[in-house]
Tab-separated table of C-alpha atoms and ligand atoms in Angstrom:
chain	number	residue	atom	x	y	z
A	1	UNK	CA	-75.897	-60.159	-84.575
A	2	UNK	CA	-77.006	-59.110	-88.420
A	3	UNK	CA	-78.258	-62.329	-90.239
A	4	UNK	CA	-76.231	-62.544	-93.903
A	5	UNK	CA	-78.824	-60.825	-95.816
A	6	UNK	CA	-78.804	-57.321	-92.983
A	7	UNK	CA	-74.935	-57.951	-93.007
A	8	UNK	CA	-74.894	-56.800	-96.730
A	9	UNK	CA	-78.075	-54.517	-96.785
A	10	UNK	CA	-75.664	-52.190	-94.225
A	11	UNK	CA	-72.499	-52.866	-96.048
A	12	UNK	CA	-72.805	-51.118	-99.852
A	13	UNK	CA	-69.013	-50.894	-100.246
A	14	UNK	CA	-66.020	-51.849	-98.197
A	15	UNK	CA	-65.650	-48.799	-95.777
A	16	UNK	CA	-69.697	-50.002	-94.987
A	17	UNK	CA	-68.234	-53.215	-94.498
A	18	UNK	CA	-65.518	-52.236	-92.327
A	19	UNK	CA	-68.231	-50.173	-90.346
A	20	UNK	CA	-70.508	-52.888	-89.969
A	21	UNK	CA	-67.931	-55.426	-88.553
A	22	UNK	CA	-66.873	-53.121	-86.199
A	23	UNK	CA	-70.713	-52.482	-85.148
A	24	UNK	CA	-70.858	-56.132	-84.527
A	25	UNK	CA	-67.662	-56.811	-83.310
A	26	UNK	CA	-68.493	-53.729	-80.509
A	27	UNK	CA	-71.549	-55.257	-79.730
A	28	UNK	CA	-70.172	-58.617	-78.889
A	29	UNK	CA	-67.370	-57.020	-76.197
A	30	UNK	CA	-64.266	-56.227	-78.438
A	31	UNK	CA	-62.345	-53.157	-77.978
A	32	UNK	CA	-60.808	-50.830	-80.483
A	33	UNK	CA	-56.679	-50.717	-80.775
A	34	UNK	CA	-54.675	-47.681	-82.126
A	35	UNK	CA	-52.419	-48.835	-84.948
A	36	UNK	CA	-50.717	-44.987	-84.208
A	37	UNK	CA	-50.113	-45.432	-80.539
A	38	UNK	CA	-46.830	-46.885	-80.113
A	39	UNK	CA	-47.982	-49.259	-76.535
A	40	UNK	CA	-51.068	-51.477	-76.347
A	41	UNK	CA	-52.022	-52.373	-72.908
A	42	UNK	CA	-53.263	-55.908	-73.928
A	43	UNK	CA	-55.010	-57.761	-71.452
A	44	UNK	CA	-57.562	-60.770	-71.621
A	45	UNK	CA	-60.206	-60.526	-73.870
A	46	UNK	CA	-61.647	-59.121	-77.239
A	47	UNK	CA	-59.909	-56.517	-79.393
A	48	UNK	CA	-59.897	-55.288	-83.430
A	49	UNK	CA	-58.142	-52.782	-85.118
A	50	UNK	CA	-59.105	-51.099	-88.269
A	51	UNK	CA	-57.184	-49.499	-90.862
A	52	UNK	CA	-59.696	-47.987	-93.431
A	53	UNK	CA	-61.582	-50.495	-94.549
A	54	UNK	CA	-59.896	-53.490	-93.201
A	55	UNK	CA	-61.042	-54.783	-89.978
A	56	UNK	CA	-58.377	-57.389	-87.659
A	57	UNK	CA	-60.575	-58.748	-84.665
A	58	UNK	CA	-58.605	-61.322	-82.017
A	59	UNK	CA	-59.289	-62.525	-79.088
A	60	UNK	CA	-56.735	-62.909	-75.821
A	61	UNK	CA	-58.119	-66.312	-74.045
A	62	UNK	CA	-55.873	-65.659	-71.113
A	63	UNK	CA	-52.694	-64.136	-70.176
A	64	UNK	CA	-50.361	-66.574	-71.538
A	65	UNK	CA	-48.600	-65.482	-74.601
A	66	UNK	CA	-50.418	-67.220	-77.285
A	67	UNK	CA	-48.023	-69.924	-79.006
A	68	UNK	CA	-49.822	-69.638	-82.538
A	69	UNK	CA	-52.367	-68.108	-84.340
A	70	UNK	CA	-55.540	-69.912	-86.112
A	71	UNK	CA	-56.374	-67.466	-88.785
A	72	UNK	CA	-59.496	-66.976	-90.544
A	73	UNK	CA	-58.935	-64.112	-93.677
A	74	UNK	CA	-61.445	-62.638	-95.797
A	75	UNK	CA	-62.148	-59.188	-97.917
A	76	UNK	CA	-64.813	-56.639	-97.440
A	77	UNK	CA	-64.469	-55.461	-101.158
A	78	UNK	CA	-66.286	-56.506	-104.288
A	79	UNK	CA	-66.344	-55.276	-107.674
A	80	UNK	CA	-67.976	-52.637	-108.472
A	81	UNK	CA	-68.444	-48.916	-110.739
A	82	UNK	CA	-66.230	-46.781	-108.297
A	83	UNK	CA	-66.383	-42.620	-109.094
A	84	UNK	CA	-63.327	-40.760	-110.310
A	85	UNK	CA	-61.885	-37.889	-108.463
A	86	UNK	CA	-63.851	-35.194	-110.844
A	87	UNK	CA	-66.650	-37.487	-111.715
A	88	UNK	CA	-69.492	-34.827	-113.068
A	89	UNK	CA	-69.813	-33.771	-116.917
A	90	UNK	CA	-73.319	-33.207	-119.047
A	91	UNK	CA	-73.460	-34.909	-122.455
A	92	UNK	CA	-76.863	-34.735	-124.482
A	93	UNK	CA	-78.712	-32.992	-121.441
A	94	UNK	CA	-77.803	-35.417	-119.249
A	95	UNK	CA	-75.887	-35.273	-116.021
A	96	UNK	CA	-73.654	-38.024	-115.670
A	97	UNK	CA	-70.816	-39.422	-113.826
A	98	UNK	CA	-67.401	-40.852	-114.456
A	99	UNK	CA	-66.204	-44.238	-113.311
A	100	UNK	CA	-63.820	-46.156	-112.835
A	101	UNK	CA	-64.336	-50.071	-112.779
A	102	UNK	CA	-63.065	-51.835	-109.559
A	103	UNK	CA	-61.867	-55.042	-109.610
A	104	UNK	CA	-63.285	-58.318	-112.293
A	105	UNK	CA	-66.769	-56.689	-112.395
A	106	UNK	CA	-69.484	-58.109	-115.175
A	107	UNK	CA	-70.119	-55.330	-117.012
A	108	UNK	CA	-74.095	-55.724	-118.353
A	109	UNK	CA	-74.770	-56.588	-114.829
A	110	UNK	CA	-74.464	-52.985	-113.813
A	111	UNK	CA	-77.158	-51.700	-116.425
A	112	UNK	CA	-80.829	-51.120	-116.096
A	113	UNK	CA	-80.073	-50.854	-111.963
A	114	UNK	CA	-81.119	-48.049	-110.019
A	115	UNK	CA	-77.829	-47.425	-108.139
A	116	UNK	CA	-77.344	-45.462	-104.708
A	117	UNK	CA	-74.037	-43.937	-104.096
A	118	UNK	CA	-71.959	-44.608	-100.647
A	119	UNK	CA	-68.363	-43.840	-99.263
A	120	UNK	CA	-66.366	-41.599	-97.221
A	121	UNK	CA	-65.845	-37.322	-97.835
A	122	UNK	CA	-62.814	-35.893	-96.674
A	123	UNK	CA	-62.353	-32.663	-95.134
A	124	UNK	CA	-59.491	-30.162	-93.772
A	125	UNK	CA	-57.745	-31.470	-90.789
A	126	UNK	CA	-57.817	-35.166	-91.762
A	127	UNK	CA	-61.394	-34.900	-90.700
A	128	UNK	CA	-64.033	-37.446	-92.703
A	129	UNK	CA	-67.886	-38.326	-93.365
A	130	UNK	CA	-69.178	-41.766	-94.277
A	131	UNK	CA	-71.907	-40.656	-96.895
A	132	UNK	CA	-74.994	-43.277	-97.941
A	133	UNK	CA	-77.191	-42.105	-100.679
A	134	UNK	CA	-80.053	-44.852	-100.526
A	135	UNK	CA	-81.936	-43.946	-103.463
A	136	UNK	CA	-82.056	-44.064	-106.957
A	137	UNK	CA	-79.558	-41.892	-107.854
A	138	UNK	CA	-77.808	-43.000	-110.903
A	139	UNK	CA	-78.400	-45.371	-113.515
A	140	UNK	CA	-76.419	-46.568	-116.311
A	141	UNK	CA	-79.061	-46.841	-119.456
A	142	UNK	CA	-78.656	-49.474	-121.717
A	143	UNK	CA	-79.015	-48.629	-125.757
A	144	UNK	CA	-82.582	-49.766	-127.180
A	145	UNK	CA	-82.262	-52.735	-129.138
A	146	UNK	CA	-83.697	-50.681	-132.251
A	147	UNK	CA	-80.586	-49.022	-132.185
A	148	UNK	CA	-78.441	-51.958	-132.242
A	149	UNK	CA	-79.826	-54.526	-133.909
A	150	UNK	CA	-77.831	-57.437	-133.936
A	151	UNK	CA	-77.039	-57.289	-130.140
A	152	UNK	CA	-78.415	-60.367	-129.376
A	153	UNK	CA	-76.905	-62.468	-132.183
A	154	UNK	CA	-73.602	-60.878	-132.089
A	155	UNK	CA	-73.534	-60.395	-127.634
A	156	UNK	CA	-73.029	-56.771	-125.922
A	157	UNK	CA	-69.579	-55.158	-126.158
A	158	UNK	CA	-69.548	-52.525	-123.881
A	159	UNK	CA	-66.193	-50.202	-123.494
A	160	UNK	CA	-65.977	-49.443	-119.943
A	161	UNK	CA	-64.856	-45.152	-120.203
A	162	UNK	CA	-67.613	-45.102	-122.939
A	163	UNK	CA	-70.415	-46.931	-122.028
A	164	UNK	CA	-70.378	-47.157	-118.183
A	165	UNK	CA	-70.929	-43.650	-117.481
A	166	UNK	CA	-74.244	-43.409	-115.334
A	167	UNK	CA	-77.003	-40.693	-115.880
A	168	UNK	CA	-77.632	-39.110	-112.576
A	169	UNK	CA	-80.463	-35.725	-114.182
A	170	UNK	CA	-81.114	-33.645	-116.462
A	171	UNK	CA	-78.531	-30.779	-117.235
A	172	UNK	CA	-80.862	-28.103	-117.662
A	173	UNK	CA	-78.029	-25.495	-117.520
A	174	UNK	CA	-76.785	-26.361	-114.428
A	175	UNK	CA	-72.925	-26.515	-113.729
A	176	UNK	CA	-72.502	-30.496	-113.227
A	177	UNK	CA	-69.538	-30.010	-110.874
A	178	UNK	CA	-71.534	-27.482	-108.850
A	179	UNK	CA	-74.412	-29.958	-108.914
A	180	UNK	CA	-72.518	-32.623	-107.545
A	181	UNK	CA	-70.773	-30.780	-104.761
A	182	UNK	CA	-73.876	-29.421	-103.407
A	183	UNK	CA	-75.721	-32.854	-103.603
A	184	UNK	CA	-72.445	-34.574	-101.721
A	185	UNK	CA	-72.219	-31.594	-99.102
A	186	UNK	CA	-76.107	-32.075	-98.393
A	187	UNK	CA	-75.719	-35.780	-97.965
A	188	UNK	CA	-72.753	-35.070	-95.815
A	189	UNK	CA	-74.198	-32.405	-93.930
A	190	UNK	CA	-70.861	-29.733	-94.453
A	191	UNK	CA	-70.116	-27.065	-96.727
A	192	UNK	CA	-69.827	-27.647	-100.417
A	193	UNK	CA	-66.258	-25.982	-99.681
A	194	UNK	CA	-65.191	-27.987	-97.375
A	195	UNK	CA	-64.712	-31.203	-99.064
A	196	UNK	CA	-61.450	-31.846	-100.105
A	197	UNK	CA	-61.785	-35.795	-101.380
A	198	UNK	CA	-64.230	-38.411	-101.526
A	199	UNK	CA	-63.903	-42.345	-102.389
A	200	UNK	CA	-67.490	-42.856	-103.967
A	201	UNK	CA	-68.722	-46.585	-104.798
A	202	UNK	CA	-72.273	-47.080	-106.795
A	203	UNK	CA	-74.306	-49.811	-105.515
A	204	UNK	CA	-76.691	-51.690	-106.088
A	205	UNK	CA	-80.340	-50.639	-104.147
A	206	UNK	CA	-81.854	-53.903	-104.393
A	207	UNK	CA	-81.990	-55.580	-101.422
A	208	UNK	CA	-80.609	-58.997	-100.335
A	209	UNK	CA	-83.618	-61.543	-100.453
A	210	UNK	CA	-83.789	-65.150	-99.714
A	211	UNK	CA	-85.366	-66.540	-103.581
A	212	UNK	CA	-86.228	-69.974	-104.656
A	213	UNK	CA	-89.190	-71.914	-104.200
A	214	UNK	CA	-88.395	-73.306	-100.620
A	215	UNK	CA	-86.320	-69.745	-99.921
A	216	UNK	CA	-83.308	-71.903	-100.123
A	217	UNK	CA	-81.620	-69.233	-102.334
A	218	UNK	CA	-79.936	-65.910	-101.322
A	219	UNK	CA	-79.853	-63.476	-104.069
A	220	UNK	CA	-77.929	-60.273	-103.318
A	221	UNK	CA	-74.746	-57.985	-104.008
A	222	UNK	CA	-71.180	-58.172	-102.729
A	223	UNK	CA	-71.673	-61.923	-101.456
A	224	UNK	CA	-68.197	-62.343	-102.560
A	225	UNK	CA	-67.188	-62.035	-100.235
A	226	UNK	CA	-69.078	-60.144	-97.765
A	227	UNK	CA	-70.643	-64.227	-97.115
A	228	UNK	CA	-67.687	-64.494	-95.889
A	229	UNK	CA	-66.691	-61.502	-94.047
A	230	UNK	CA	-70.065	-62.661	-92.381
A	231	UNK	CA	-69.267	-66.176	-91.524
A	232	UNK	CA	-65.676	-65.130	-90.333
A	233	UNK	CA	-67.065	-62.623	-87.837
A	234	UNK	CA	-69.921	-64.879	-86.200
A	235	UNK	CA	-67.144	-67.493	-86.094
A	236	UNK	CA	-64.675	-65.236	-84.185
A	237	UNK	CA	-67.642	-64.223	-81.696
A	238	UNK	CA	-68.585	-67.908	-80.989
A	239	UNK	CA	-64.550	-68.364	-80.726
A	240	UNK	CA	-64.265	-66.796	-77.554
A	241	UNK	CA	-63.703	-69.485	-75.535
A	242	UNK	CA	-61.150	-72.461	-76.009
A	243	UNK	CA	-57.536	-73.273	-75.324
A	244	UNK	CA	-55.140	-70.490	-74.315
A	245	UNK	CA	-52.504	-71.106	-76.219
A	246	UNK	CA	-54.178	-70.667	-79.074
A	247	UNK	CA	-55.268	-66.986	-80.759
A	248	UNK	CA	-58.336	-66.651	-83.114
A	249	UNK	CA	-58.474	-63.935	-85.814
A	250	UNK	CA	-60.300	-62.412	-88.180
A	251	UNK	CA	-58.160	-60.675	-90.869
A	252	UNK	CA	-61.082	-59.019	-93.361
A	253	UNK	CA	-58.957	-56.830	-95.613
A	254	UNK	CA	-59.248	-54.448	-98.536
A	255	UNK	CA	-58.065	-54.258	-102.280
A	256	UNK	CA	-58.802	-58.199	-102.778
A	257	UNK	CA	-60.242	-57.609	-106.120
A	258	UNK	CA	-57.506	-55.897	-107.029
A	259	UNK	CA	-54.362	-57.440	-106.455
A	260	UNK	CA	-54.560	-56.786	-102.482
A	261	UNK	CA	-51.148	-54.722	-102.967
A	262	UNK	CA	-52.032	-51.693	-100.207
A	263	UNK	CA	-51.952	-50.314	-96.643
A	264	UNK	CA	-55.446	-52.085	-96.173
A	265	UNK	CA	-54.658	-55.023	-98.266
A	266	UNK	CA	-53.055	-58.550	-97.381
A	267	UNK	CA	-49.890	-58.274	-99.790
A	268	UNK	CA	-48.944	-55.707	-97.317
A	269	UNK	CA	-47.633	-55.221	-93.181
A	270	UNK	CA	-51.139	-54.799	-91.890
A	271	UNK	CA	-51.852	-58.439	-90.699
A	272	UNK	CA	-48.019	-59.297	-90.072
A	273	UNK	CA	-47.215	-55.993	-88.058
A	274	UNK	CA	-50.583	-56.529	-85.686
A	275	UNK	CA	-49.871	-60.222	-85.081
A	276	UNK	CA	-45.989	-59.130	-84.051
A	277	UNK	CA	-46.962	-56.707	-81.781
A	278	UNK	CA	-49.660	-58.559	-80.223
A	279	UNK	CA	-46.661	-60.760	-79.145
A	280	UNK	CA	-44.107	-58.244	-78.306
A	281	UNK	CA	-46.767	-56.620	-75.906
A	282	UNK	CA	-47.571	-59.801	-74.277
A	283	UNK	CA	-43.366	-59.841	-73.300
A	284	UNK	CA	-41.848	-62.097	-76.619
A	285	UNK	CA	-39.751	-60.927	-78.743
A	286	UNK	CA	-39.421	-61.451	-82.731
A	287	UNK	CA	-38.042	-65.321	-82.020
A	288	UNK	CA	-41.280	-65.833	-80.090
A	289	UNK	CA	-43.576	-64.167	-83.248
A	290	UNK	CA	-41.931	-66.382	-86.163
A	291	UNK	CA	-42.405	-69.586	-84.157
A	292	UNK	CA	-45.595	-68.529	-83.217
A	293	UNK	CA	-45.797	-68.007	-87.146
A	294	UNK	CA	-44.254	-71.194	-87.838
A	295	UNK	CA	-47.535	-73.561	-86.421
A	296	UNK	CA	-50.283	-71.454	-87.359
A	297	UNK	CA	-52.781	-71.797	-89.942
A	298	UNK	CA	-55.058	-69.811	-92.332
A	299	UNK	CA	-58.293	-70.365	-93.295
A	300	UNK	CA	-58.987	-67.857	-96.648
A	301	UNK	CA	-62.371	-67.694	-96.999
A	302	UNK	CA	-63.288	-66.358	-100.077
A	303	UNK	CA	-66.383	-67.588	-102.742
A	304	UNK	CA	-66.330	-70.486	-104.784
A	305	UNK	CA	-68.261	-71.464	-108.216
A	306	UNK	CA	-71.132	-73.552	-108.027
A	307	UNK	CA	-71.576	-75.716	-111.426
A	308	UNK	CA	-73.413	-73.613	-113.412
A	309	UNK	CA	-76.515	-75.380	-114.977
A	310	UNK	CA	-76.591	-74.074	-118.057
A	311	UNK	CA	-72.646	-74.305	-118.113
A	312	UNK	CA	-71.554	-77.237	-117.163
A	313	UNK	CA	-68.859	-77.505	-119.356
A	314	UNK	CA	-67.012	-75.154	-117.656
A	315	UNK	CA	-66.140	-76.947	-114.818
A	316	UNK	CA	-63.966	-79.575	-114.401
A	317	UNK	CA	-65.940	-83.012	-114.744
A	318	UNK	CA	-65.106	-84.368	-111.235
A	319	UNK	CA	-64.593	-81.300	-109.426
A	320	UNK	CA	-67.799	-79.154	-109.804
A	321	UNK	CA	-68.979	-77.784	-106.680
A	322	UNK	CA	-73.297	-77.757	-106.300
A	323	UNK	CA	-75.284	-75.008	-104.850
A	324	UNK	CA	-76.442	-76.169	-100.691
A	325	UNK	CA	-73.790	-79.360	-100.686
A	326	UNK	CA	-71.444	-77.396	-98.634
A	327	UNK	CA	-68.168	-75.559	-98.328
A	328	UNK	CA	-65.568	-75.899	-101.419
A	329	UNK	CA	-61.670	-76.548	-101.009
A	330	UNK	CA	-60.022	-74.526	-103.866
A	331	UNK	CA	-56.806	-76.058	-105.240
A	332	UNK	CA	-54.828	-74.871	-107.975
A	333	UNK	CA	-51.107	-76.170	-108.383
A	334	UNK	CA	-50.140	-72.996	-109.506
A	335	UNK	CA	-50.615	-71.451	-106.559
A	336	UNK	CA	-53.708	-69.072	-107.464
A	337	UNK	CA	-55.034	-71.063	-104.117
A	338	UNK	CA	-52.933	-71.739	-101.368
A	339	UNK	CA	-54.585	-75.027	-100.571
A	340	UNK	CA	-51.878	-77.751	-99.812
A	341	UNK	CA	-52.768	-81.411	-99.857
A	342	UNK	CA	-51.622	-81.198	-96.181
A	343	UNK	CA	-53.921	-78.182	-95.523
A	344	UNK	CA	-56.495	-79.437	-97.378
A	345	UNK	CA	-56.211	-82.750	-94.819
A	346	UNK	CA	-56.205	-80.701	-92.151
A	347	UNK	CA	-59.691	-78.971	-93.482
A	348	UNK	CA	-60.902	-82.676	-93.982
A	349	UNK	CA	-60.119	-83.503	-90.628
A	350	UNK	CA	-61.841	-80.547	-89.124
A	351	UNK	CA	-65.120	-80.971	-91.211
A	352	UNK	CA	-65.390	-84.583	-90.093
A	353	UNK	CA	-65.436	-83.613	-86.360
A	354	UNK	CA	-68.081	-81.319	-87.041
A	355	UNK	CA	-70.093	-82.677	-89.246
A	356	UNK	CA	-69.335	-80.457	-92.235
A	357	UNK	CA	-69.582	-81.817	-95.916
A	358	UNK	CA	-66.945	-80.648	-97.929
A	359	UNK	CA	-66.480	-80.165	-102.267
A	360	UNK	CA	-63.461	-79.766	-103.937
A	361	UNK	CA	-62.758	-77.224	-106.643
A	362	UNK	CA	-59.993	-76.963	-109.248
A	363	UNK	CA	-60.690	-75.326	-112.600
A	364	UNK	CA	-60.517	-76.853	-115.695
A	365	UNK	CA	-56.818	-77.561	-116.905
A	366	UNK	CA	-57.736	-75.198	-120.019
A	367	UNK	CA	-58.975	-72.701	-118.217
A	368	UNK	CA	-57.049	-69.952	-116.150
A	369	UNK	CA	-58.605	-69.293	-112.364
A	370	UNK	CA	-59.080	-66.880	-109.776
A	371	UNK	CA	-57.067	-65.695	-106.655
A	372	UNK	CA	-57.248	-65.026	-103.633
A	373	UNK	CA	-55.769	-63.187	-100.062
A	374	UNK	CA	-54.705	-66.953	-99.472
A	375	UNK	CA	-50.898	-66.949	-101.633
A	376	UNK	CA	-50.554	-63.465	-100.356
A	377	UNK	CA	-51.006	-64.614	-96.456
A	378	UNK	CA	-48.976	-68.034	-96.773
A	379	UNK	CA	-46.332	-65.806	-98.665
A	380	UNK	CA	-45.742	-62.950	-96.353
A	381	UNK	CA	-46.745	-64.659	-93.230
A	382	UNK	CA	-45.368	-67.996	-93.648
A	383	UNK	CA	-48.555	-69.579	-92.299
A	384	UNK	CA	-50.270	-72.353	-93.408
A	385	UNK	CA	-52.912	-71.657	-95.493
A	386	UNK	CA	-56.372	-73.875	-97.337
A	387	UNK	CA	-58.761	-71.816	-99.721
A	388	UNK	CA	-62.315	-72.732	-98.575
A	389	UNK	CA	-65.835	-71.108	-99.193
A	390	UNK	CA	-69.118	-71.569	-100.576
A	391	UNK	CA	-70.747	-72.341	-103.664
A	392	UNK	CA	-72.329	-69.359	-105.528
A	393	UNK	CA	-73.269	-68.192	-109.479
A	394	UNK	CA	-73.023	-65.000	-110.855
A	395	UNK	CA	-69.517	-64.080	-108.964
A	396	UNK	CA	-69.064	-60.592	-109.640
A	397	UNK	CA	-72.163	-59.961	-110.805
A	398	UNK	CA	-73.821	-56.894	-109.417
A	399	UNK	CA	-76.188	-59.064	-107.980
A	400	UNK	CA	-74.954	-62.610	-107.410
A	401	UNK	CA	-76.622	-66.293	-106.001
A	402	UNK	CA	-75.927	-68.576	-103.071
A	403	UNK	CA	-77.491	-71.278	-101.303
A	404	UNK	CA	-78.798	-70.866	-97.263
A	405	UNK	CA	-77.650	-73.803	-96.252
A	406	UNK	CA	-73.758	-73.666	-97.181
A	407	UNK	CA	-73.803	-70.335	-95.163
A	408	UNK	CA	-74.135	-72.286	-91.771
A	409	UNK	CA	-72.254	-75.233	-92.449
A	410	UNK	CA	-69.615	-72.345	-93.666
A	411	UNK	CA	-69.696	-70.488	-90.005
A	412	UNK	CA	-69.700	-74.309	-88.459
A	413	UNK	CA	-66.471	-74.913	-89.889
A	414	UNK	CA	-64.453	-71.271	-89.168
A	415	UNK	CA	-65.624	-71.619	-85.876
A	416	UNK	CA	-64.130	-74.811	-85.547
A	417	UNK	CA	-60.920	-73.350	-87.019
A	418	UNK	CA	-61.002	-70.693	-84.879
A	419	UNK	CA	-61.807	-72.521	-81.569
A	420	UNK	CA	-58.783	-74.503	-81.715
B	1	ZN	ZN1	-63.603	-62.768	-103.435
């Protein structure tokens, strides 16, 4: 198994994320499942599906038909500077390349970074190529301060179709659409005329690194919530084992960051349709599923805010979560969280009997807050659901913060969950 800093080094966007939980999830015995294939022959032990690049892992303990599911859900997508479908223009002898912005990304942190380029080409026949460009391709160049003056008294303002646009060369002449074809084809290893789509993400080429003065830090991309997808999937490996009647899974879906409305995403079927026809395979029937539905519980595990040091003020006085003093309940009685003050007990409960020290987290009463797959799941599924996860800075930066030692009091805790 990856440690968390590998985990992300192999996972530059979510279809790398998907790919990399199914590496691991392969490697520890599970099995793949056809969503197309109309019969699964289910019998005892480790399966996942995948749908693009959401990844469902579960494990059979025994041949009784499991009476309820314990749920931990997570999303292998972060924000990030995502190509458009004709992404290649010049302007001013440059080459550059069109973007869209994914999800709640921080702007300036995507400037001054020498950016690789990963994703998927598609080709005739359905056919596709996962392609990883792991060197400084692209860079989006700040302006010099001598040519804005008063940037640092008046803060960058940067308009995202203007100023976003990365260089990737030097014109010289060349068609940029040709340019770009080619340089995709090579990295793909077809024909320039073959492709017929791609789904391009820039990232990041600095790699994760453990910082701080006793390496107590982890300083790397995508940690929200790739931490997570991380702690979900060690947890549903060490999960293997426990009472029968109980099912573990791992739901790590898609689209999080942007409203989680999709095929891949958890406002959709994906998670409901697999857990339904896990049971109707097993011999229930839709009575069986919605009771099953009825006593299980989710665990959305998705990144919280540490206090900020140099911001405190923006956290609610008695609710501010530290960096390394362990895994944060998120409430929010507007249902932004799906934490209940009965889930939330039940989370307490659990992190007593194994040792785990919890924070809580609700945001200021003036301030708005984030989301998360957990409304979506309680919503569609009916389940139970608490919004839990660890303390970082810099969420949604380019390159964010953690602390090592909330990451394995993090896994402690979902495997607990998912045990049973
Ligand atoms: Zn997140």
């Amino acid at each position: 198994m990856r440690d968390l800093l590998a985990f992300i080094d192999a996972s530059p966007c979510a279809w790398f994320a998907a790919d990399t939980l199914v590496e691991e999830l392969t490697e520890a015995g599970f099995r793949p499942l056809d969503l197309t294939v109309p019969a699964w022959d289910l019998s005892p032990g480790r399966w996942y599906v995948r749908r693009e690049a959401a990844v469902i892992g579960f494990v059979l303990r025994d041949k009784v038909r499991p009476q309820r599911f314990h749920l931990v859900g997570a999303h292998t997508d972060s924000p990030h500077l995502r190509l458009k479908p004709r992404p290649a223009f010049t302007a001013e002898g440059c080459l550059q390349l069109g973007v869209e912005v994914y999800g709640g990304a921080l702007h300036n942190s995507w400037l001054d970074r020498d950016l690789g380029l990963a994703g998927t080409v598609h080709l005739a026949g359905g056919a596709l190529r996962t392609v990883r460009l792991d060197q400084p391709i692209a860079r989006v160049p700040q302006l010099a301060i001598h040519l804005d003056r008063r940037i640092n008294e008046d803060g960058l303002k940067l308009n995202p179709q203007q100023h976003l646009a990365p260089i990737w060369g030097l014109a010289n002449g060349r068609d940029p659409d040709l340019e770009f074809r080619s340089m995709l084809a090579t990295a793909a290893g077809v024909d320039p005329g073959e492709i017929l789509g791609h789904d391009l993400s820039l990232y990041d080429l600095t790699p994760a690194r453990r910082g701080g003065v006793r390496n107590e830090l982890v300083f790397a991309g995508r940690l929200d919530n790739l931490a997570s997808c991380h702690a979900g999937v060690m947890a549903l490996i060490a999960a293997a084992e426990g009472q029968p009647e109980v099912m573990p899974v791992l739901a790590c879906f898609d689209h999080e960051e942007v409203g989680s409305e999709s095929r891949s995403g958890a406002n959709g079927e994906l998670l409901g349709g697999i857990l339904e026809r896990i049971l109707l395979e097993l011999g229930g029937d839709r009575r069986a599923f919605l009771a099953a539905l009825a006593g299980s519980f989710l665990l959305s595990a998705d990144m919280a805010h540490a206090a900020h040091p140099s911001y405190p003020e923006r956290h609610e006085p008695r609710h501010k979560p530290r960096l390394g003093a362990g895994p944060v309940l998120k409430s929010n009685s507007n249902q932004r969280y799906a934490t209940s003050a009965a889930s939330a007990a039940r989370v307490r409960e659990l992190a007593r009997k194994v040792d785990v020290p919890l924070q809580d987290f609700v945001a200021r009463t003036d301030l708005g807050c984030g989301s998360t797959i957990g409304p979506a799941c309680g919503a569609n599924l009916g389940v139970a659901v608490a919004d839990l996860g660890t303390p970082m800075l810099s969420m949604h930066s380019a390159r964010e913060c953690a602390a090592v030692a909330d990451h394995g009091a993090y896994v402690r805790l979902l495997a607990a969950h998912l045990h049973g």
